[in-house]
Structure formats: C-alpha cells, structure tokens
C-alpha cells in the first residue's frame, strides 16, 4: 500500500477548508500518494498539528483572521525546523508580492480553480517527496 501524504489546511472559514478538500480530492495527481487532511482554524491549532503530525504540505488561507495565512507562513518559515512547503491561498492576484514576502512555496487565488489548486498541491508533494528521499 502506498503511504499517505498529510496536508494541513489552515482557515478560520469551514467553507474554505471544504473547498480545499474538494478541489484537491483524495489524490491531487496520479503520481502522488493519497492525501489525508488535518484541518486547523487557529494559529495555536496549526502549531500543535505541526508538532503532532508529520505534515507534508501546509495550505494557508491568507484571508484568515486574526492571524492571516501570509503572516503565519512567514512565522513558520522562521520558527519551524524543516518547515513543510506552503501553498498560500490569496484573495487577489495583486497579492502575489505578499506571498513572496511570506516565503510561500506556491500561491493560488480565491475562488479556487480546482485544476490549478490540485496542480500546485501535487507539485509541492512531489518536491517534498524528492527532499525526503
């Protein structure tokens, strides 16, 4: 049996977390392992999940309040040893510079395009697999 990849999804909006799960599905691409989702609605939840699980990719909602995904991404990149790759959800394409500032590994905009989102997530899972190998 193929191992499962763990994807952490951070958003204070349950609908956004559901959109992420539906956009990527159980397997975002045929050449990546099946995905298990860990959902978090708060920054403390994200930090706890990163301590308790082997997370392969983080998906962070830049529109979350009070701790937005962009700031959380930058904090994780600064503070988490071997921080997993981060896929950032942006509100507008013009926010790409903020995604760069946050040091996100990839970014997509709301509303989610399922194909673009699944491709971005699969790319980060492939990169993570290459690093872990």
JSON list of C-alpha atoms in Angstrom, two decimals:
[
{"chain": "A", "resi": 1, "resn": "UNK", "atom": "CA", "xyz": [0.00, 0.00, 0.00]},
{"chain": "A", "resi": 2, "resn": "UNK", "atom": "CA", "xyz": [1.22, 3.49, -0.86]},
{"chain": "A", "resi": 3, "resn": "UNK", "atom": "CA", "xyz": [1.94, 5.87, 2.03]},
{"chain": "A", "resi": 4, "resn": "UNK", "atom": "CA", "xyz": [-0.40, 8.76, 2.71]},
{"chain": "A", "resi": 5, "resn": "UNK", "atom": "CA", "xyz": [0.63, 12.41, 2.48]},
{"chain": "A", "resi": 6, "resn": "UNK", "atom": "CA", "xyz": [-0.58, 14.74, 5.22]},
{"chain": "A", "resi": 7, "resn": "UNK", "atom": "CA", "xyz": [-1.83, 18.17, 4.20]},
{"chain": "A", "resi": 8, "resn": "UNK", "atom": "CA", "xyz": [-2.52, 20.75, 6.89]},
{"chain": "A", "resi": 9, "resn": "UNK", "atom": "CA", "xyz": [-5.31, 23.17, 5.93]},
{"chain": "A", "resi": 10, "resn": "UNK", "atom": "CA", "xyz": [-5.50, 26.43, 7.91]},
{"chain": "A", "resi": 11, "resn": "UNK", "atom": "CA", "xyz": [-8.51, 28.71, 7.60]},
{"chain": "A", "resi": 12, "resn": "UNK", "atom": "CA", "xyz": [-10.98, 30.20, 10.05]},
{"chain": "A", "resi": 13, "resn": "UNK", "atom": "CA", "xyz": [-13.67, 29.54, 7.43]},
{"chain": "A", "resi": 14, "resn": "UNK", "atom": "CA", "xyz": [-15.04, 25.99, 7.34]},
{"chain": "A", "resi": 15, "resn": "UNK", "atom": "CA", "xyz": [-16.28, 26.55, 3.77]},
{"chain": "A", "resi": 16, "resn": "UNK", "atom": "CA", "xyz": [-12.76, 27.43, 2.62]},
{"chain": "A", "resi": 17, "resn": "UNK", "atom": "CA", "xyz": [-11.36, 24.30, 4.26]},
{"chain": "A", "resi": 18, "resn": "UNK", "atom": "CA", "xyz": [-14.04, 22.26, 2.48]},
{"chain": "A", "resi": 19, "resn": "UNK", "atom": "CA", "xyz": [-13.24, 23.94, -0.86]},
{"chain": "A", "resi": 20, "resn": "UNK", "atom": "CA", "xyz": [-9.59, 22.94, -0.43]},
{"chain": "A", "resi": 21, "resn": "UNK", "atom": "CA", "xyz": [-10.53, 19.31, 0.25]},
{"chain": "A", "resi": 22, "resn": "UNK", "atom": "CA", "xyz": [-12.92, 19.21, -2.70]},
{"chain": "A", "resi": 23, "resn": "UNK", "atom": "CA", "xyz": [-10.52, 20.97, -5.10]},
{"chain": "A", "resi": 24, "resn": "UNK", "atom": "CA", "xyz": [-7.66, 18.55, -4.48]},
{"chain": "A", "resi": 25, "resn": "UNK", "atom": "CA", "xyz": [-9.73, 15.48, -3.73]},
{"chain": "A", "resi": 26, "resn": "UNK", "atom": "CA", "xyz": [-8.30, 12.36, -2.20]},
{"chain": "A", "resi": 27, "resn": "UNK", "atom": "CA", "xyz": [-5.43, 12.29, -4.69]},
{"chain": "A", "resi": 28, "resn": "UNK", "atom": "CA", "xyz": [-4.48, 15.52, -6.50]},
{"chain": "A", "resi": 29, "resn": "UNK", "atom": "CA", "xyz": [-2.46, 13.68, -9.18]},
{"chain": "A", "resi": 30, "resn": "UNK", "atom": "CA", "xyz": [-1.87, 10.04, -10.13]},
{"chain": "A", "resi": 31, "resn": "UNK", "atom": "CA", "xyz": [1.85, 10.19, -9.25]},
{"chain": "A", "resi": 32, "resn": "UNK", "atom": "CA", "xyz": [1.42, 11.46, -5.68]},
{"chain": "A", "resi": 33, "resn": "UNK", "atom": "CA", "xyz": [0.20, 9.49, -2.67]},
{"chain": "A", "resi": 34, "resn": "UNK", "atom": "CA", "xyz": [-3.35, 9.72, -1.36]},
{"chain": "A", "resi": 35, "resn": "UNK", "atom": "CA", "xyz": [-3.90, 12.74, 0.87]},
{"chain": "A", "resi": 36, "resn": "UNK", "atom": "CA", "xyz": [-5.08, 12.91, 4.48]},
{"chain": "A", "resi": 37, "resn": "UNK", "atom": "CA", "xyz": [-6.18, 16.36, 5.64]},
{"chain": "A", "resi": 38, "resn": "UNK", "atom": "CA", "xyz": [-5.59, 17.91, 9.04]},
{"chain": "A", "resi": 39, "resn": "UNK", "atom": "CA", "xyz": [-7.78, 20.98, 9.48]},
{"chain": "A", "resi": 40, "resn": "UNK", "atom": "CA", "xyz": [-6.97, 23.93, 11.73]},
{"chain": "A", "resi": 41, "resn": "UNK", "atom": "CA", "xyz": [-8.96, 27.10, 12.39]},
{"chain": "A", "resi": 42, "resn": "UNK", "atom": "CA", "xyz": [-6.46, 28.87, 14.69]},
{"chain": "A", "resi": 43, "resn": "UNK", "atom": "CA", "xyz": [-2.74, 29.56, 14.82]},
{"chain": "A", "resi": 44, "resn": "UNK", "atom": "CA", "xyz": [-2.32, 27.53, 18.06]},
{"chain": "A", "resi": 45, "resn": "UNK", "atom": "CA", "xyz": [-4.04, 24.65, 16.24]},
{"chain": "A", "resi": 46, "resn": "UNK", "atom": "CA", "xyz": [-1.52, 24.91, 13.38]},
{"chain": "A", "resi": 47, "resn": "UNK", "atom": "CA", "xyz": [1.44, 24.86, 15.76]},
{"chain": "A", "resi": 48, "resn": "UNK", "atom": "CA", "xyz": [0.04, 21.87, 17.65]},
{"chain": "A", "resi": 49, "resn": "UNK", "atom": "CA", "xyz": [-0.68, 19.97, 14.43]},
{"chain": "A", "resi": 50, "resn": "UNK", "atom": "CA", "xyz": [2.87, 20.56, 13.20]},
{"chain": "A", "resi": 51, "resn": "UNK", "atom": "CA", "xyz": [4.22, 19.12, 16.44]},
{"chain": "A", "resi": 52, "resn": "UNK", "atom": "CA", "xyz": [1.88, 16.10, 16.48]},
{"chain": "A", "resi": 53, "resn": "UNK", "atom": "CA", "xyz": [1.83, 15.10, 12.79]},
{"chain": "A", "resi": 54, "resn": "UNK", "atom": "CA", "xyz": [4.34, 14.61, 10.01]},
{"chain": "A", "resi": 55, "resn": "UNK", "atom": "CA", "xyz": [2.94, 17.30, 7.70]},
{"chain": "A", "resi": 56, "resn": "UNK", "atom": "CA", "xyz": [3.98, 17.13, 4.05]},
{"chain": "A", "resi": 57, "resn": "UNK", "atom": "CA", "xyz": [2.39, 20.40, 2.86]},
{"chain": "A", "resi": 58, "resn": "UNK", "atom": "CA", "xyz": [0.63, 23.32, 4.57]},
{"chain": "A", "resi": 59, "resn": "UNK", "atom": "CA", "xyz": [-2.23, 25.13, 2.83]},
{"chain": "A", "resi": 60, "resn": "UNK", "atom": "CA", "xyz": [-2.74, 28.51, 4.50]},
{"chain": "A", "resi": 61, "resn": "UNK", "atom": "CA", "xyz": [-5.62, 30.91, 3.88]},
{"chain": "A", "resi": 62, "resn": "UNK", "atom": "CA", "xyz": [-4.30, 34.45, 3.55]},
{"chain": "A", "resi": 63, "resn": "UNK", "atom": "CA", "xyz": [-7.75, 35.83, 4.41]},
{"chain": "A", "resi": 64, "resn": "UNK", "atom": "CA", "xyz": [-7.94, 34.19, 7.86]},
{"chain": "A", "resi": 65, "resn": "UNK", "atom": "CA", "xyz": [-8.26, 36.45, 10.90]},
{"chain": "A", "resi": 66, "resn": "UNK", "atom": "CA", "xyz": [-6.79, 37.38, 13.26]},
{"chain": "A", "resi": 67, "resn": "UNK", "atom": "CA", "xyz": [-3.62, 35.53, 12.20]},
{"chain": "A", "resi": 68, "resn": "UNK", "atom": "CA", "xyz": [-3.60, 35.65, 8.39]},
{"chain": "A", "resi": 69, "resn": "UNK", "atom": "CA", "xyz": [-2.01, 32.89, 6.37]},
{"chain": "A", "resi": 70, "resn": "UNK", "atom": "CA", "xyz": [0.72, 35.16, 4.99]},
{"chain": "A", "resi": 71, "resn": "UNK", "atom": "CA", "xyz": [1.99, 36.12, 8.43]},
{"chain": "A", "resi": 72, "resn": "UNK", "atom": "CA", "xyz": [1.61, 32.54, 9.65]},
{"chain": "A", "resi": 73, "resn": "UNK", "atom": "CA", "xyz": [3.64, 31.34, 6.66]},
{"chain": "A", "resi": 74, "resn": "UNK", "atom": "CA", "xyz": [6.48, 33.73, 7.43]},
{"chain": "A", "resi": 75, "resn": "UNK", "atom": "CA", "xyz": [6.39, 32.73, 11.11]},
{"chain": "A", "resi": 76, "resn": "UNK", "atom": "CA", "xyz": [6.51, 29.02, 10.22]},
{"chain": "A", "resi": 77, "resn": "UNK", "atom": "CA", "xyz": [9.40, 29.53, 7.80]},
{"chain": "A", "resi": 78, "resn": "UNK", "atom": "CA", "xyz": [11.31, 31.37, 10.57]},
{"chain": "A", "resi": 79, "resn": "UNK", "atom": "CA", "xyz": [10.46, 29.11, 13.51]},
{"chain": "A", "resi": 80, "resn": "UNK", "atom": "CA", "xyz": [9.73, 25.54, 12.34]},
{"chain": "A", "resi": 81, "resn": "UNK", "atom": "CA", "xyz": [12.73, 23.32, 11.73]},
{"chain": "A", "resi": 82, "resn": "UNK", "atom": "CA", "xyz": [12.38, 21.76, 8.26]},
{"chain": "A", "resi": 83, "resn": "UNK", "atom": "CA", "xyz": [9.15, 23.62, 7.65]},
{"chain": "A", "resi": 84, "resn": "UNK", "atom": "CA", "xyz": [6.97, 21.82, 5.13]},
{"chain": "A", "resi": 85, "resn": "UNK", "atom": "CA", "xyz": [6.28, 23.57, 1.82]},
{"chain": "A", "resi": 86, "resn": "UNK", "atom": "CA", "xyz": [3.46, 26.11, 1.99]},
{"chain": "A", "resi": 87, "resn": "UNK", "atom": "CA", "xyz": [0.69, 26.69, -0.54]},
{"chain": "A", "resi": 88, "resn": "UNK", "atom": "CA", "xyz": [-0.88, 30.08, 0.13]},
{"chain": "A", "resi": 89, "resn": "UNK", "atom": "CA", "xyz": [-4.47, 31.00, -0.73]},
{"chain": "A", "resi": 90, "resn": "UNK", "atom": "CA", "xyz": [-4.60, 34.66, -1.78]},
{"chain": "A", "resi": 91, "resn": "UNK", "atom": "CA", "xyz": [-7.62, 36.92, -2.08]},
{"chain": "A", "resi": 92, "resn": "UNK", "atom": "CA", "xyz": [-6.35, 38.70, -5.21]},
{"chain": "A", "resi": 93, "resn": "UNK", "atom": "CA", "xyz": [-3.68, 38.13, -7.86]},
{"chain": "A", "resi": 94, "resn": "UNK", "atom": "CA", "xyz": [-2.22, 41.52, -6.86]},
{"chain": "A", "resi": 95, "resn": "UNK", "atom": "CA", "xyz": [-1.24, 39.96, -3.52]},
{"chain": "A", "resi": 96, "resn": "UNK", "atom": "CA", "xyz": [1.50, 37.88, -5.18]},
{"chain": "A", "resi": 97, "resn": "UNK", "atom": "CA", "xyz": [4.15, 40.20, -3.73]},
{"chain": "A", "resi": 98, "resn": "UNK", "atom": "CA", "xyz": [2.85, 39.42, -0.24]},
{"chain": "A", "resi": 99, "resn": "UNK", "atom": "CA", "xyz": [3.10, 35.70, -0.99]},
{"chain": "A", "resi": 100, "resn": "UNK", "atom": "CA", "xyz": [6.75, 36.29, -1.93]},
{"chain": "A", "resi": 101, "resn": "UNK", "atom": "CA", "xyz": [7.29, 38.28, 1.29]},
{"chain": "A", "resi": 102, "resn": "UNK", "atom": "CA", "xyz": [5.76, 35.44, 3.32]},
{"chain": "A", "resi": 103, "resn": "UNK", "atom": "CA", "xyz": [8.17, 32.96, 1.64]},
{"chain": "A", "resi": 104, "resn": "UNK", "atom": "CA", "xyz": [5.33, 30.73, 0.43]},
{"chain": "A", "resi": 105, "resn": "UNK", "atom": "CA", "xyz": [6.43, 27.98, -1.93]},
{"chain": "A", "resi": 106, "resn": "UNK", "atom": "CA", "xyz": [3.36, 28.41, -4.16]},
{"chain": "A", "resi": 107, "resn": "UNK", "atom": "CA", "xyz": [0.21, 30.52, -4.23]},
{"chain": "A", "resi": 108, "resn": "UNK", "atom": "CA", "xyz": [-3.24, 30.37, -5.81]},
{"chain": "A", "resi": 109, "resn": "UNK", "atom": "CA", "xyz": [-6.16, 32.80, -5.65]},
{"chain": "A", "resi": 110, "resn": "UNK", "atom": "CA", "xyz": [-9.72, 32.60, -4.34]},
{"chain": "A", "resi": 111, "resn": "UNK", "atom": "CA", "xyz": [-12.07, 31.41, -5.65]},
{"chain": "A", "resi": 112, "resn": "UNK", "atom": "CA", "xyz": [-10.16, 28.17, -6.06]},
{"chain": "A", "resi": 113, "resn": "UNK", "atom": "CA", "xyz": [-9.74, 26.77, -9.55]},
{"chain": "A", "resi": 114, "resn": "UNK", "atom": "CA", "xyz": [-9.72, 23.01, -8.80]},
{"chain": "A", "resi": 115, "resn": "UNK", "atom": "CA", "xyz": [-7.26, 22.21, -11.59]},
{"chain": "A", "resi": 116, "resn": "UNK", "atom": "CA", "xyz": [-4.78, 24.94, -10.68]},
{"chain": "A", "resi": 117, "resn": "UNK", "atom": "CA", "xyz": [-5.04, 24.14, -6.98]},
{"chain": "A", "resi": 118, "resn": "UNK", "atom": "CA", "xyz": [-4.57, 20.38, -7.48]},
{"chain": "A", "resi": 119, "resn": "UNK", "atom": "CA", "xyz": [-1.57, 21.02, -9.77]},
{"chain": "A", "resi": 120, "resn": "UNK", "atom": "CA", "xyz": [0.06, 23.36, -7.24]},
{"chain": "A", "resi": 121, "resn": "UNK", "atom": "CA", "xyz": [-0.53, 20.92, -4.37]},
{"chain": "A", "resi": 122, "resn": "UNK", "atom": "CA", "xyz": [0.75, 17.95, -6.40]},
{"chain": "A", "resi": 123, "resn": "UNK", "atom": "CA", "xyz": [3.89, 19.93, -7.32]},
{"chain": "A", "resi": 124, "resn": "UNK", "atom": "CA", "xyz": [4.64, 20.63, -3.66]},
{"chain": "A", "resi": 125, "resn": "UNK", "atom": "CA", "xyz": [4.01, 16.99, -2.73]},
{"chain": "A", "resi": 126, "resn": "UNK", "atom": "CA", "xyz": [6.43, 15.87, -5.47]},
{"chain": "A", "resi": 127, "resn": "UNK", "atom": "CA", "xyz": [9.06, 18.34, -4.23]},
{"chain": "A", "resi": 128, "resn": "UNK", "atom": "CA", "xyz": [8.60, 17.18, -0.65]},
{"chain": "A", "resi": 129, "resn": "UNK", "atom": "CA", "xyz": [8.97, 13.54, -1.72]},
{"chain": "A", "resi": 130, "resn": "UNK", "atom": "CA", "xyz": [12.23, 14.39, -3.53]},
{"chain": "A", "resi": 131, "resn": "UNK", "atom": "CA", "xyz": [13.61, 16.12, -0.40]},
{"chain": "A", "resi": 132, "resn": "UNK", "atom": "CA", "xyz": [12.59, 13.25, 1.89]},
{"chain": "A", "resi": 133, "resn": "UNK", "atom": "CA", "xyz": [14.10, 10.62, -0.43]}
]
